[in-house]
Amino acid sequence: RRDEDRIHQLLGRYARRLSQRDWPGVRSLFWQDGTYSGPIGPGAPANFHQAVSIDTALHVLDRWLRSVESQNFDVHILRTDLRQQGDLAAAWLDTRRRTPAGSTGMEREWGEHVVLRRIDGDWRLLNVALVSSPRGEAR
């Protein structure tokens, strides 16, 4: 149960730090060779499938969001399904993301698959894969 609580706390920090645009804070949650796959930045289709290092993903997000009002970007976890076996865990997250759309923000629901590993006693994110939810039509 303690591991489950720690993993939920880690996932909550991940969403909060993304919303706060705390890029070093987000990076600190990942293992050194962490990866991200899914759409990044403006114009990327919702079904984008390229995997990149977390460093590349955060660099693109930083550049894209630099001039965006804070209320037009947010990540909120709606639901988490977690499975753990030993030092490996996987979480399916249903999230709602507000992303820039012109001078306002647009909300869409997403599915995120997160793979985590306990390394030296700490849980770290290994991979995040993001896809638009079937019910994730823009609002």
PDB file of C-alpha atoms in Angstrom:
ATOM      1  CA  ARG A   1       0.000   0.000   0.000  1.00  0.00           C
ATOM      2  CA  ARG A   2       2.895   2.347   0.756  1.00  0.00           C
ATOM      3  CA  ASP A   3       4.227   1.933  -2.804  1.00  0.00           C
ATOM      4  CA  GLU A   4       0.776   2.654  -4.233  1.00  0.00           C
ATOM      5  CA  ASP A   5       0.546   5.887  -2.226  1.00  0.00           C
ATOM      6  CA  ARG A   6       4.035   6.948  -3.316  1.00  0.00           C
ATOM      7  CA  ILE A   7       3.222   6.251  -6.974  1.00  0.00           C
ATOM      8  CA  HIS A   8      -0.030   8.233  -6.771  1.00  0.00           C
ATOM      9  CA  GLN A   9       1.878  11.123  -5.178  1.00  0.00           C
ATOM     10  CA  LEU A  10       4.499  10.979  -7.936  1.00  0.00           C
ATOM     11  CA  LEU A  11       1.817  11.054 -10.646  1.00  0.00           C
ATOM     12  CA  GLY A  12       0.140  14.004  -8.918  1.00  0.00           C
ATOM     13  CA  ARG A  13       3.465  15.884  -8.845  1.00  0.00           C
ATOM     14  CA  TYR A  14       3.925  15.105 -12.547  1.00  0.00           C
ATOM     15  CA  ALA A  15       0.552  16.708 -13.449  1.00  0.00           C
ATOM     16  CA  ARG A  16       1.046  19.703 -11.121  1.00  0.00           C
ATOM     17  CA  ARG A  17       4.553  20.437 -12.339  1.00  0.00           C
ATOM     18  CA  LEU A  18       3.442  20.218 -15.960  1.00  0.00           C
ATOM     19  CA  SER A  19       0.617  22.660 -15.220  1.00  0.00           C
ATOM     20  CA  GLN A  20       3.037  25.000 -13.427  1.00  0.00           C
ATOM     21  CA  ARG A  21       5.530  24.692 -16.310  1.00  0.00           C
ATOM     22  CA  ASP A  22       8.147  23.615 -13.807  1.00  0.00           C
ATOM     23  CA  TRP A  23      10.321  21.884 -16.400  1.00  0.00           C
ATOM     24  CA  PRO A  24      13.238  21.033 -14.067  1.00  0.00           C
ATOM     25  CA  GLY A  25      10.677  19.699 -11.565  1.00  0.00           C
ATOM     26  CA  VAL A  26       9.049  17.505 -14.225  1.00  0.00           C
ATOM     27  CA  ARG A  27      12.469  16.309 -15.381  1.00  0.00           C
ATOM     28  CA  SER A  28      13.448  15.334 -11.839  1.00  0.00           C
ATOM     29  CA  LEU A  29      10.600  12.792 -11.759  1.00  0.00           C
ATOM     30  CA  PHE A  30      11.998  10.844 -14.723  1.00  0.00           C
ATOM     31  CA  TRP A  31      14.741   8.295 -14.923  1.00  0.00           C
ATOM     32  CA  GLN A  32      17.806   9.576 -16.815  1.00  0.00           C
ATOM     33  CA  ASP A  33      16.726   7.960 -20.112  1.00  0.00           C
ATOM     34  CA  GLY A  34      13.002   8.691 -19.769  1.00  0.00           C
ATOM     35  CA  THR A  35      10.887   9.002 -22.915  1.00  0.00           C
ATOM     36  CA  TYR A  36       7.689  10.693 -24.024  1.00  0.00           C
ATOM     37  CA  SER A  37       5.498   9.755 -26.963  1.00  0.00           C
ATOM     38  CA  GLY A  38       2.507  11.617 -28.252  1.00  0.00           C
ATOM     39  CA  PRO A  39       1.672  15.029 -29.622  1.00  0.00           C
ATOM     40  CA  ILE A  40       3.834  17.928 -28.444  1.00  0.00           C
ATOM     41  CA  GLY A  41       3.222  21.528 -29.301  1.00  0.00           C
ATOM     42  CA  PRO A  42       0.984  23.378 -31.699  1.00  0.00           C
ATOM     43  CA  GLY A  43      -0.081  21.705 -34.898  1.00  0.00           C
ATOM     44  CA  ALA A  44       0.887  18.203 -33.782  1.00  0.00           C
ATOM     45  CA  PRO A  45      -1.937  15.837 -34.675  1.00  0.00           C
ATOM     46  CA  ALA A  46      -3.691  14.129 -31.745  1.00  0.00           C
ATOM     47  CA  ASN A  47      -2.571  10.730 -33.090  1.00  0.00           C
ATOM     48  CA  PHE A  48       1.131  11.667 -33.323  1.00  0.00           C
ATOM     49  CA  HIS A  49       3.282   8.604 -32.574  1.00  0.00           C
ATOM     50  CA  GLN A  50       6.929   9.677 -32.327  1.00  0.00           C
ATOM     51  CA  ALA A  51       8.824   8.838 -29.138  1.00  0.00           C
ATOM     52  CA  VAL A  52      11.410  11.344 -27.947  1.00  0.00           C
ATOM     53  CA  SER A  53      13.565  11.794 -24.878  1.00  0.00           C
ATOM     54  CA  ILE A  54      11.894  13.603 -22.008  1.00  0.00           C
ATOM     55  CA  ASP A  55      14.500  16.342 -22.387  1.00  0.00           C
ATOM     56  CA  THR A  56      13.416  16.958 -25.995  1.00  0.00           C
ATOM     57  CA  ALA A  57       9.724  16.898 -25.051  1.00  0.00           C
ATOM     58  CA  LEU A  58      10.221  19.421 -22.245  1.00  0.00           C
ATOM     59  CA  HIS A  59      12.291  21.689 -24.498  1.00  0.00           C
ATOM     60  CA  VAL A  60       9.486  21.731 -27.097  1.00  0.00           C
ATOM     61  CA  LEU A  61       6.827  22.349 -24.420  1.00  0.00           C
ATOM     62  CA  ASP A  62       8.854  25.185 -22.934  1.00  0.00           C
ATOM     63  CA  ARG A  63       9.301  26.873 -26.312  1.00  0.00           C
ATOM     64  CA  TRP A  64       5.629  26.394 -27.237  1.00  0.00           C
ATOM     65  CA  LEU A  65       4.187  27.616 -23.936  1.00  0.00           C
ATOM     66  CA  ARG A  66       6.583  30.477 -23.245  1.00  0.00           C
ATOM     67  CA  SER A  67       4.124  33.198 -24.355  1.00  0.00           C
ATOM     68  CA  VAL A  68       0.895  31.374 -23.420  1.00  0.00           C
ATOM     69  CA  GLU A  69      -1.255  32.703 -20.558  1.00  0.00           C
ATOM     70  CA  SER A  70      -1.124  30.427 -17.510  1.00  0.00           C
ATOM     71  CA  GLN A  71      -4.899  29.786 -17.558  1.00  0.00           C
ATOM     72  CA  ASN A  72      -4.598  28.328 -21.084  1.00  0.00           C
ATOM     73  CA  PHE A  73      -2.472  25.343 -20.077  1.00  0.00           C
ATOM     74  CA  ASP A  74      -3.369  22.812 -17.390  1.00  0.00           C
ATOM     75  CA  VAL A  75      -3.111  19.070 -16.779  1.00  0.00           C
ATOM     76  CA  HIS A  76      -5.580  17.417 -14.407  1.00  0.00           C
ATOM     77  CA  ILE A  77      -5.733  13.697 -13.557  1.00  0.00           C
ATOM     78  CA  LEU A  78      -9.315  12.444 -13.577  1.00  0.00           C
ATOM     79  CA  ARG A  79      -8.709   8.743 -12.917  1.00  0.00           C
ATOM     80  CA  THR A  80      -5.805   6.378 -12.315  1.00  0.00           C
ATOM     81  CA  ASP A  81      -5.636   2.613 -12.812  1.00  0.00           C
ATOM     82  CA  LEU A  82      -2.444   1.272 -11.302  1.00  0.00           C
ATOM     83  CA  ARG A  83      -0.720  -2.087 -11.451  1.00  0.00           C
ATOM     84  CA  GLN A  84       2.510  -2.908  -9.667  1.00  0.00           C
ATOM     85  CA  GLN A  85       4.723  -5.943  -9.668  1.00  0.00           C
ATOM     86  CA  GLY A  86       7.852  -5.643  -7.586  1.00  0.00           C
ATOM     87  CA  ASP A  87       9.954  -2.711  -8.761  1.00  0.00           C
ATOM     88  CA  LEU A  88       7.871  -2.120 -11.893  1.00  0.00           C
ATOM     89  CA  ALA A  89       4.543  -0.332 -12.147  1.00  0.00           C
ATOM     90  CA  ALA A  90       2.239   0.877 -14.887  1.00  0.00           C
ATOM     91  CA  ALA A  91      -0.530   3.422 -14.620  1.00  0.00           C
ATOM     92  CA  TRP A  92      -3.319   4.282 -17.015  1.00  0.00           C
ATOM     93  CA  LEU A  93      -4.325   7.893 -16.479  1.00  0.00           C
ATOM     94  CA  ASP A  94      -7.424   9.607 -17.749  1.00  0.00           C
ATOM     95  CA  THR A  95      -6.456  13.266 -17.883  1.00  0.00           C
ATOM     96  CA  ARG A  96      -8.019  16.510 -18.941  1.00  0.00           C
ATOM     97  CA  ARG A  97      -5.628  18.935 -20.570  1.00  0.00           C
ATOM     98  CA  ARG A  98      -6.285  22.561 -21.348  1.00  0.00           C
ATOM     99  CA  THR A  99      -4.080  23.629 -24.242  1.00  0.00           C
ATOM    100  CA  PRO A 100      -3.770  26.912 -26.096  1.00  0.00           C
ATOM    101  CA  ALA A 101      -6.173  27.547 -28.958  1.00  0.00           C
ATOM    102  CA  GLY A 102      -5.656  31.023 -30.301  1.00  0.00           C
ATOM    103  CA  SER A 103      -6.008  33.481 -27.435  1.00  0.00           C
ATOM    104  CA  THR A 104      -7.946  31.026 -25.224  1.00  0.00           C
ATOM    105  CA  GLY A 105      -7.638  27.411 -24.135  1.00  0.00           C
ATOM    106  CA  MET A 106      -9.314  24.232 -25.334  1.00  0.00           C
ATOM    107  CA  GLU A 107      -9.997  21.241 -23.075  1.00  0.00           C
ATOM    108  CA  ARG A 108      -9.625  17.667 -24.261  1.00  0.00           C
ATOM    109  CA  GLU A 109      -9.504  14.345 -22.465  1.00  0.00           C
ATOM    110  CA  TRP A 110      -6.464  12.138 -22.943  1.00  0.00           C
ATOM    111  CA  GLY A 111      -5.309   8.672 -22.044  1.00  0.00           C
ATOM    112  CA  GLU A 112      -1.797   8.393 -20.697  1.00  0.00           C
ATOM    113  CA  HIS A 113       0.124   5.208 -20.090  1.00  0.00           C
ATOM    114  CA  VAL A 114       2.951   5.711 -17.616  1.00  0.00           C
ATOM    115  CA  VAL A 115       5.627   3.137 -16.843  1.00  0.00           C
ATOM    116  CA  LEU A 116       7.462   3.554 -13.544  1.00  0.00           C
ATOM    117  CA  ARG A 117      10.352   1.771 -11.888  1.00  0.00           C
ATOM    118  CA  ARG A 118      11.684   1.769  -8.350  1.00  0.00           C
ATOM    119  CA  ILE A 119      15.349   2.710  -8.637  1.00  0.00           C
ATOM    120  CA  ASP A 120      17.473   2.908  -5.490  1.00  0.00           C
ATOM    121  CA  GLY A 121      14.326   3.033  -3.339  1.00  0.00           C
ATOM    122  CA  ASP A 122      12.656   5.867  -5.297  1.00  0.00           C
ATOM    123  CA  TRP A 123       9.923   5.573  -7.906  1.00  0.00           C
ATOM    124  CA  ARG A 124      10.807   7.239 -11.223  1.00  0.00           C
ATOM    125  CA  LEU A 125       8.932   7.676 -14.483  1.00  0.00           C
ATOM    126  CA  LEU A 126      10.436   5.686 -17.351  1.00  0.00           C
ATOM    127  CA  ASN A 127       7.967   6.430 -20.120  1.00  0.00           C
ATOM    128  CA  VAL A 128       4.835   8.465 -20.758  1.00  0.00           C
ATOM    129  CA  ALA A 129       2.703   7.715 -23.821  1.00  0.00           C
ATOM    130  CA  LEU A 130      -0.172  10.069 -24.560  1.00  0.00           C
ATOM    131  CA  VAL A 131      -3.171   9.526 -26.866  1.00  0.00           C
ATOM    132  CA  SER A 132      -6.372  11.455 -27.381  1.00  0.00           C
ATOM    133  CA  SER A 133      -9.252   9.735 -25.633  1.00  0.00           C
ATOM    134  CA  PRO A 134     -12.099   8.525 -27.862  1.00  0.00           C
ATOM    135  CA  ARG A 135     -14.363  10.681 -25.750  1.00  0.00           C
ATOM    136  CA  GLY A 136     -11.714  13.390 -25.735  1.00  0.00           C
ATOM    137  CA  GLU A 137     -13.309  15.682 -28.283  1.00  0.00           C
ATOM    138  CA  ALA A 138     -12.309  19.282 -27.885  1.00  0.00           C
ATOM    139  CA  ARG A 139     -14.537  21.410 -25.663  1.00  0.00           C
TER     140      ARG A 139
END
